[in-house]
mmCIF file of C-alpha atoms and ligand atoms in Angstrom:
data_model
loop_
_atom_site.group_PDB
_atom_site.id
_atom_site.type_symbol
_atom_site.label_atom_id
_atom_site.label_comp_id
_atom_site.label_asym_id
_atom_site.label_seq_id
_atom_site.Cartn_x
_atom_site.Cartn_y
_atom_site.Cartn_z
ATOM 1 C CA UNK A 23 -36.044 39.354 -20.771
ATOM 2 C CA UNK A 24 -37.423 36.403 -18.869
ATOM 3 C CA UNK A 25 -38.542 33.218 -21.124
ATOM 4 C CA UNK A 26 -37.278 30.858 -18.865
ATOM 5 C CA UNK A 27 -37.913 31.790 -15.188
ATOM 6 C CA UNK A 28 -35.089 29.469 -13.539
ATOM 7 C CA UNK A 29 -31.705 29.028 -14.219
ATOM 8 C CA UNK A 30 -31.683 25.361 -14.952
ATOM 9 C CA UNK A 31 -29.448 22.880 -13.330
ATOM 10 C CA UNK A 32 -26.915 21.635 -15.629
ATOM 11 C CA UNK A 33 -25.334 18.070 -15.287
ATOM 12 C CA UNK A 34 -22.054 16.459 -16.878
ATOM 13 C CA UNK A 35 -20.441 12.869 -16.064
ATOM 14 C CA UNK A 36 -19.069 14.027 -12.747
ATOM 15 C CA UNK A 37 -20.736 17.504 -12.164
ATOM 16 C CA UNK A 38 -23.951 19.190 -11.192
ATOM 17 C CA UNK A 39 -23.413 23.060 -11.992
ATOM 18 C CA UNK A 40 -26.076 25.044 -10.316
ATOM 19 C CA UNK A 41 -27.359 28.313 -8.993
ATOM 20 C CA UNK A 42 -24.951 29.534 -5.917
ATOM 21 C CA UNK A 43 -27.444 29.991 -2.215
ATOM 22 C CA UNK A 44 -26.347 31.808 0.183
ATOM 23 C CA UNK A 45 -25.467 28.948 2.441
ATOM 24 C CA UNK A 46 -22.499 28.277 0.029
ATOM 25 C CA UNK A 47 -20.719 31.891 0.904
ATOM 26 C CA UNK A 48 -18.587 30.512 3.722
ATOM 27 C CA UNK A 49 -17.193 27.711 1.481
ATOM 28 C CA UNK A 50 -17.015 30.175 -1.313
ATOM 29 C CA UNK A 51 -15.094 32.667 1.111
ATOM 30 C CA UNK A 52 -12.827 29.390 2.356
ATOM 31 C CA UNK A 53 -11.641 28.373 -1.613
ATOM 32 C CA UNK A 54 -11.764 31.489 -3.573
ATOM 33 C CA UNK A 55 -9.872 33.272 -0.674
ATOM 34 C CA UNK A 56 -6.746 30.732 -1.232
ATOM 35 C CA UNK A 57 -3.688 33.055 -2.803
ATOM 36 C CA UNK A 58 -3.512 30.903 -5.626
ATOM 37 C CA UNK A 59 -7.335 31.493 -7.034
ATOM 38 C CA UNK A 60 -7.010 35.268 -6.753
ATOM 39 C CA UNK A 61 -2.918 34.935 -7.914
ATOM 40 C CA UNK A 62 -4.395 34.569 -11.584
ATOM 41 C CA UNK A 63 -7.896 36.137 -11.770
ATOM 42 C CA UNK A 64 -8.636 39.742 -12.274
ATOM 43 C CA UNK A 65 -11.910 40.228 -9.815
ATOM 44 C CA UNK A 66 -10.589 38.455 -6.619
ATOM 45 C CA UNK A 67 -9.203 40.006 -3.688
ATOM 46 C CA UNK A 68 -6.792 38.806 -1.702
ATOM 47 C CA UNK A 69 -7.241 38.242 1.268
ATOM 48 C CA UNK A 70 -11.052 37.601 0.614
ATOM 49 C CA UNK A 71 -13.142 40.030 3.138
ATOM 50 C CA UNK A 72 -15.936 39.194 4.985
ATOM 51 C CA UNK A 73 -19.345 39.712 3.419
ATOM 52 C CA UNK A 74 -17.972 39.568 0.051
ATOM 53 C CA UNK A 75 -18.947 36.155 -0.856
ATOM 54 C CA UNK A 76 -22.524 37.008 0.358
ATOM 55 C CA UNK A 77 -22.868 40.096 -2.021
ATOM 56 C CA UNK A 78 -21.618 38.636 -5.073
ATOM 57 C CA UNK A 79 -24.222 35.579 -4.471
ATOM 58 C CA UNK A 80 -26.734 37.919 -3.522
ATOM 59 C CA UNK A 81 -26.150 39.497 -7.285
ATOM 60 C CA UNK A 82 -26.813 35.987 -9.220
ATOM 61 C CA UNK A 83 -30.803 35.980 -9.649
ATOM 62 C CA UNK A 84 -31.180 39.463 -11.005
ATOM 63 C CA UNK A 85 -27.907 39.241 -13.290
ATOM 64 C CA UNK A 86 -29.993 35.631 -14.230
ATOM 65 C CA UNK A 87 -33.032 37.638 -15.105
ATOM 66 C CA UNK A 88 -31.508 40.543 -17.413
ATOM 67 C CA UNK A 89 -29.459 37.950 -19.254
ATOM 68 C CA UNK A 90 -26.336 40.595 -17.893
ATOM 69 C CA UNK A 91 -24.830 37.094 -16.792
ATOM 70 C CA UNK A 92 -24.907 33.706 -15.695
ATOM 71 C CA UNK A 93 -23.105 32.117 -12.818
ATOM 72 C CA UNK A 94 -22.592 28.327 -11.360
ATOM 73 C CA UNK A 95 -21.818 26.572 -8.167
ATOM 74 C CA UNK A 96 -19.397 23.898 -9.914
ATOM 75 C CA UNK A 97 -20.425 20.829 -7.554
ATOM 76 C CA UNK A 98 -19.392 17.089 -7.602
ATOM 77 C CA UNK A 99 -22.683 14.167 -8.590
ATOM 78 C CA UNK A 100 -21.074 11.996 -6.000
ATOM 79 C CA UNK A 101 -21.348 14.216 -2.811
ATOM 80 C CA UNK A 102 -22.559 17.581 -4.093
ATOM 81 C CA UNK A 103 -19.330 19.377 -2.453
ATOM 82 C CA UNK A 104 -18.933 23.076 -3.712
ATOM 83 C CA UNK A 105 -15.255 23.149 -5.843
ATOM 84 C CA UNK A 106 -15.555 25.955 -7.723
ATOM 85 C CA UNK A 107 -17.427 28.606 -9.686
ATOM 86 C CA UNK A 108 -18.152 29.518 -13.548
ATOM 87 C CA UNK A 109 -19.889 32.488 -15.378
ATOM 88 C CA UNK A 110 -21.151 34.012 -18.158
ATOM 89 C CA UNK A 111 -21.218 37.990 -18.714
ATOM 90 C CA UNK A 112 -23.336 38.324 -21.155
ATOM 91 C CA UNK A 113 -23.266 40.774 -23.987
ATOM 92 C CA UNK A 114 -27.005 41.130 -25.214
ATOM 93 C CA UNK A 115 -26.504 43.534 -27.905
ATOM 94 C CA UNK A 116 -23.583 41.933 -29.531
ATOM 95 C CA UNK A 117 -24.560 37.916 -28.412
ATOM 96 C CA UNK A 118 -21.804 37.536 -27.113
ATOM 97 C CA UNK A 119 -20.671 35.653 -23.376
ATOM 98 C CA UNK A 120 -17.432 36.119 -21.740
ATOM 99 C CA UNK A 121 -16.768 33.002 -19.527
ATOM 100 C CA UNK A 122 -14.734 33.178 -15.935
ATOM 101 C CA UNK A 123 -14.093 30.415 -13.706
ATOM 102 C CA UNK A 124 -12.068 29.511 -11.044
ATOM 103 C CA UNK A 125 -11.775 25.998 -8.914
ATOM 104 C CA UNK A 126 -10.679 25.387 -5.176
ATOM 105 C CA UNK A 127 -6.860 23.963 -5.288
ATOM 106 C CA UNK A 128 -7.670 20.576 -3.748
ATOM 107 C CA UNK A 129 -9.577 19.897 -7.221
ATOM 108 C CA UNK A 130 -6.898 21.397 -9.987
ATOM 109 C CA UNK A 131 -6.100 18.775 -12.405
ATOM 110 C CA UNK A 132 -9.427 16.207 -12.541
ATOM 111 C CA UNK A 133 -10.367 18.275 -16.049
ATOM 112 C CA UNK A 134 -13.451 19.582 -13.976
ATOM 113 C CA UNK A 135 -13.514 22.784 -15.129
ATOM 114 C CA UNK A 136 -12.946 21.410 -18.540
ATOM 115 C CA UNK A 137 -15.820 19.627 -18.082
ATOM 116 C CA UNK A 138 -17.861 22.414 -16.270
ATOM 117 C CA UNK A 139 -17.058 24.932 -19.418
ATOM 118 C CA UNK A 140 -18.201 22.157 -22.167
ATOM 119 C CA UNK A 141 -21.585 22.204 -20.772
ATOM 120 C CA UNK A 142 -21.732 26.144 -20.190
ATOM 121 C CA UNK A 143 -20.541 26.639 -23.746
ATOM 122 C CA UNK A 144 -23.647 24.283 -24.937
ATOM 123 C CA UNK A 145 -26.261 26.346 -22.768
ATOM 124 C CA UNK A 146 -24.498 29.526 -24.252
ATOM 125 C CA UNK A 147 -24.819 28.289 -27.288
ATOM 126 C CA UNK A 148 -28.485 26.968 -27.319
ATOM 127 C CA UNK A 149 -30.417 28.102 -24.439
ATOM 128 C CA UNK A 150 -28.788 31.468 -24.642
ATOM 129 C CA UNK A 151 -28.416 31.945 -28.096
ATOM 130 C CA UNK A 152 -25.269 33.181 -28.021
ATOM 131 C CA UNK A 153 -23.248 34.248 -31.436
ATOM 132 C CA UNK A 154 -19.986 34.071 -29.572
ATOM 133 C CA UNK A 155 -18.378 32.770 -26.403
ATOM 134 C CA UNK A 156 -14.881 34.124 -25.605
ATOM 135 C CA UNK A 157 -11.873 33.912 -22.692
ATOM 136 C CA UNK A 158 -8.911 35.383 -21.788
ATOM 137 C CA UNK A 159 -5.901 34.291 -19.542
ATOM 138 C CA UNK A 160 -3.183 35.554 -17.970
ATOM 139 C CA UNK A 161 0.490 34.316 -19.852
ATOM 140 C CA UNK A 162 1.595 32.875 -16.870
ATOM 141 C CA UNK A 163 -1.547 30.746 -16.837
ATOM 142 C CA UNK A 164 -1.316 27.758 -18.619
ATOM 143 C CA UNK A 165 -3.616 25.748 -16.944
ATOM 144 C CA UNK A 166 -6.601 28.151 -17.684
ATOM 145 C CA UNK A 167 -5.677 28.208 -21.685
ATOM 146 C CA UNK A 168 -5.365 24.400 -21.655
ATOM 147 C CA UNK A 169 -9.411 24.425 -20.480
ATOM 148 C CA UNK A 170 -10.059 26.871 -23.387
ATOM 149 C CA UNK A 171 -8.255 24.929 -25.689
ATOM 150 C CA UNK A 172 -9.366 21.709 -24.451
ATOM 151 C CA UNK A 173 -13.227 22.923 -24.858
ATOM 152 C CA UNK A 174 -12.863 23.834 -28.593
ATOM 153 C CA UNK A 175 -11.911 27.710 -28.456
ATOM 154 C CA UNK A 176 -9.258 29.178 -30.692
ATOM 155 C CA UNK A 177 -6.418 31.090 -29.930
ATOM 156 C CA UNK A 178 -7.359 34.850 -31.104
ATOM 157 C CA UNK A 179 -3.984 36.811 -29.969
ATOM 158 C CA UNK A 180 -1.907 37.842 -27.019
ATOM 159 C CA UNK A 181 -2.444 41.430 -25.596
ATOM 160 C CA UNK A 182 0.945 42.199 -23.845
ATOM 161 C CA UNK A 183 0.950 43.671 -20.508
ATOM 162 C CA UNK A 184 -2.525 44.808 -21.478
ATOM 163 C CA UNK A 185 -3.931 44.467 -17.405
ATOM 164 C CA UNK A 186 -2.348 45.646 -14.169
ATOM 165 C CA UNK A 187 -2.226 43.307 -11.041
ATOM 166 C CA UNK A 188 -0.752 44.246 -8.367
ATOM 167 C CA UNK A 189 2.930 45.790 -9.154
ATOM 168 C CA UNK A 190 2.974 43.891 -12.878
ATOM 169 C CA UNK A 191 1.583 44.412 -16.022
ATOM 170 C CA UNK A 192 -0.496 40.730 -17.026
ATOM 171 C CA UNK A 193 -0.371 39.435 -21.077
ATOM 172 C CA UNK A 194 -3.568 38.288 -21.861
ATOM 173 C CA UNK A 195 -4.681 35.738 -23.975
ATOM 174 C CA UNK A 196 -7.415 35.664 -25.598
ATOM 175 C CA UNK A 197 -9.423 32.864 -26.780
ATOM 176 C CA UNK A 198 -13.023 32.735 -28.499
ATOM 177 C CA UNK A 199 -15.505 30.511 -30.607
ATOM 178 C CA UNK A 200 -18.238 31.010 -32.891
ATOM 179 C CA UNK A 201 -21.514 29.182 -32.997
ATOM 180 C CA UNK A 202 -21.010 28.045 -36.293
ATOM 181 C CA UNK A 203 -17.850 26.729 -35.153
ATOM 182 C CA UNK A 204 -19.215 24.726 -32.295
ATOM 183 C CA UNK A 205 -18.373 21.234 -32.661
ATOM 184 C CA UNK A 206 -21.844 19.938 -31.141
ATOM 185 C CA UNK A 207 -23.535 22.093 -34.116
HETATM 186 C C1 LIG B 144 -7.399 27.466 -14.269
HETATM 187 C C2 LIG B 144 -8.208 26.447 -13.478
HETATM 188 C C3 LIG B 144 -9.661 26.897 -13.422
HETATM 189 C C4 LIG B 144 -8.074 25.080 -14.161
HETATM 190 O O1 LIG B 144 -8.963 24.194 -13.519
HETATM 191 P P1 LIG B 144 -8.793 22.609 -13.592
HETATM 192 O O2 LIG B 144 -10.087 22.002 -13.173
HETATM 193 O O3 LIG B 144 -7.573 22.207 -12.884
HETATM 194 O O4 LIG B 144 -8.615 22.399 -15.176
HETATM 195 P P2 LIG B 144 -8.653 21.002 -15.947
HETATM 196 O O5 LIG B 144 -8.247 19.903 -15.010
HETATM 197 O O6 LIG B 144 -9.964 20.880 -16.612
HETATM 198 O O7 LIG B 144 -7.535 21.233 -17.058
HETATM 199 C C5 LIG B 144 -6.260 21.698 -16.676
HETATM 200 C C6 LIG B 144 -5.257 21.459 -17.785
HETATM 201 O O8 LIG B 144 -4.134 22.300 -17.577
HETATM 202 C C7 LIG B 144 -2.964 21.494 -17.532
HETATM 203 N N1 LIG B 144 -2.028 22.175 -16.652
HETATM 204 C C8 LIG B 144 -2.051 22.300 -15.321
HETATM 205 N N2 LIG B 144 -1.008 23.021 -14.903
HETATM 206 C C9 LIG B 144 -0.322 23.383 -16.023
HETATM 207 C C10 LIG B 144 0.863 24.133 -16.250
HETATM 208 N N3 LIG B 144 1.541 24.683 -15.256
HETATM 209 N N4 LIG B 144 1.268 24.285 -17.530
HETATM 210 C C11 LIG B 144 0.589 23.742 -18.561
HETATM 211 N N5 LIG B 144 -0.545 23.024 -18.403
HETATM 212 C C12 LIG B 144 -0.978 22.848 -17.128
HETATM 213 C C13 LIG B 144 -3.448 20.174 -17.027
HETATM 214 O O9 LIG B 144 -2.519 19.163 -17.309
HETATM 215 C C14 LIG B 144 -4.744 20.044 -17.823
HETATM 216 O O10 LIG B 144 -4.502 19.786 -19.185
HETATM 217 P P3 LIG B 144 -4.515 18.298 -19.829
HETATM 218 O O11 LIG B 144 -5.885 17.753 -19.571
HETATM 219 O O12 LIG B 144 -4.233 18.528 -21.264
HETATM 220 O O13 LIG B 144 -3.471 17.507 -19.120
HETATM 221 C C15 LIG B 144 -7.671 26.329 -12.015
HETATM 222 O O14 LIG B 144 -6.304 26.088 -12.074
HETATM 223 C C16 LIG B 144 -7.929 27.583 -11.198
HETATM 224 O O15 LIG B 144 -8.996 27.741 -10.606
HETATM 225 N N6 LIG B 144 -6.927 28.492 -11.138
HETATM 226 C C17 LIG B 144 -7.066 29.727 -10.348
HETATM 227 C C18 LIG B 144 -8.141 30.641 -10.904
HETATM 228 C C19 LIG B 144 -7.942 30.920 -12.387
HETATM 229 O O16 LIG B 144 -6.842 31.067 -12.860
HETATM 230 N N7 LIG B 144 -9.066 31.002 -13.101
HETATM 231 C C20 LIG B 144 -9.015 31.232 -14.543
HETATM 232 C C21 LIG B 144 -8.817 32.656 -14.840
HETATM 233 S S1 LIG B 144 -8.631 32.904 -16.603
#
């Protein structure tokens, strides 16, 4: 599937989100490999190993092509630093989008990823098509189900020590939203 050959560059008030290039894997490697981004995502490693950043960048374009999922650089309009990253993994058959995300320290607490997920949803919803977007946190996460809550999702359940991490069992919470739900609609 390949209707629209480049994944567009999508702007908010205060945010450019664009494709990841290589040149961003040391700064990726520098943020995502502080404790407290892996502490609370599933797919993180800590401590964050050399080359790593690299392969998962080098993945973006051909995930981008088969529609298998979407990723951004989360960068600022004023000086175009890299914070932080968001995603898409994209369920074809069922239109559906699972969105990740995760945002160097230093920025916590500006509502940018709030404001990075408001404009994913809307090109999940429209350019993508999708039927459903959904999210899940860790309990101990707060922060991550304020986003979801704060971009329009609703609260779907809690499954209870439903992922491993380390030594302890995670609750996850799940969040989701229809199209038809969508407030922009
Ligand atoms: C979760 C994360 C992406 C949030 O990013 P962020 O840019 O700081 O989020 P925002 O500023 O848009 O919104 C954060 C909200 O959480 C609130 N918050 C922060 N810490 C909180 C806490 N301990 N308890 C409750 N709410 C909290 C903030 O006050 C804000 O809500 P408000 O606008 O209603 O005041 C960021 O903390 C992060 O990258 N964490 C590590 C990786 C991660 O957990 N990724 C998500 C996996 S599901």
């Amino acid at each position: 599937m390949d209707d629209e050959p480049q994944q567009p560059t999508l702007t908010t008030l205060r945010l450019v989100l664009r494709p990841f290039t290589l040149a961003d894997a040391p700064q990726v490697q520098l943020l995502a490999g502080a404790f407290e981004v892996a502490d609370t995502t599933l797919h993180i490693p800590h401590p964050y190993p050399d080359g790593l950043a690299e392969s998962w960048i080098a993945r973006h374009a051909d995930e981008f092509r088969s529609r298998t999922a979407v990723t951004y650089a989360i960068t600022t309009r004023e000086t175009g630093e890299l914070c932080g990253a968001i995603s898409l993994s994209i369920s074809q058959q069922h239109q559906r989008a699972e969105m990740g995300y995760w945002l160097g320290v230093d920025y916590w607490n500006r509502g940018y990823t709030t404001e990075a997920a408001g404009a994913l949803l809307a090109y999940g919803f429209t350019s993508l098509n999708m039927h459903r977007v959904q999210a899940g946190h860790y309990g101990r996460n707060p922060a991550s189900g304020r986003v979801m809550q704060k971009i329009g999702m609703c609260y779907e359940g809690t499954r209870r020590e439903f992922l491993r991490k380390g030594e302890r069992f995670e609750d996850i919470v799940l969040y989701g939203l229809l199209r038809s739900e969508w407030p922009s609609l």
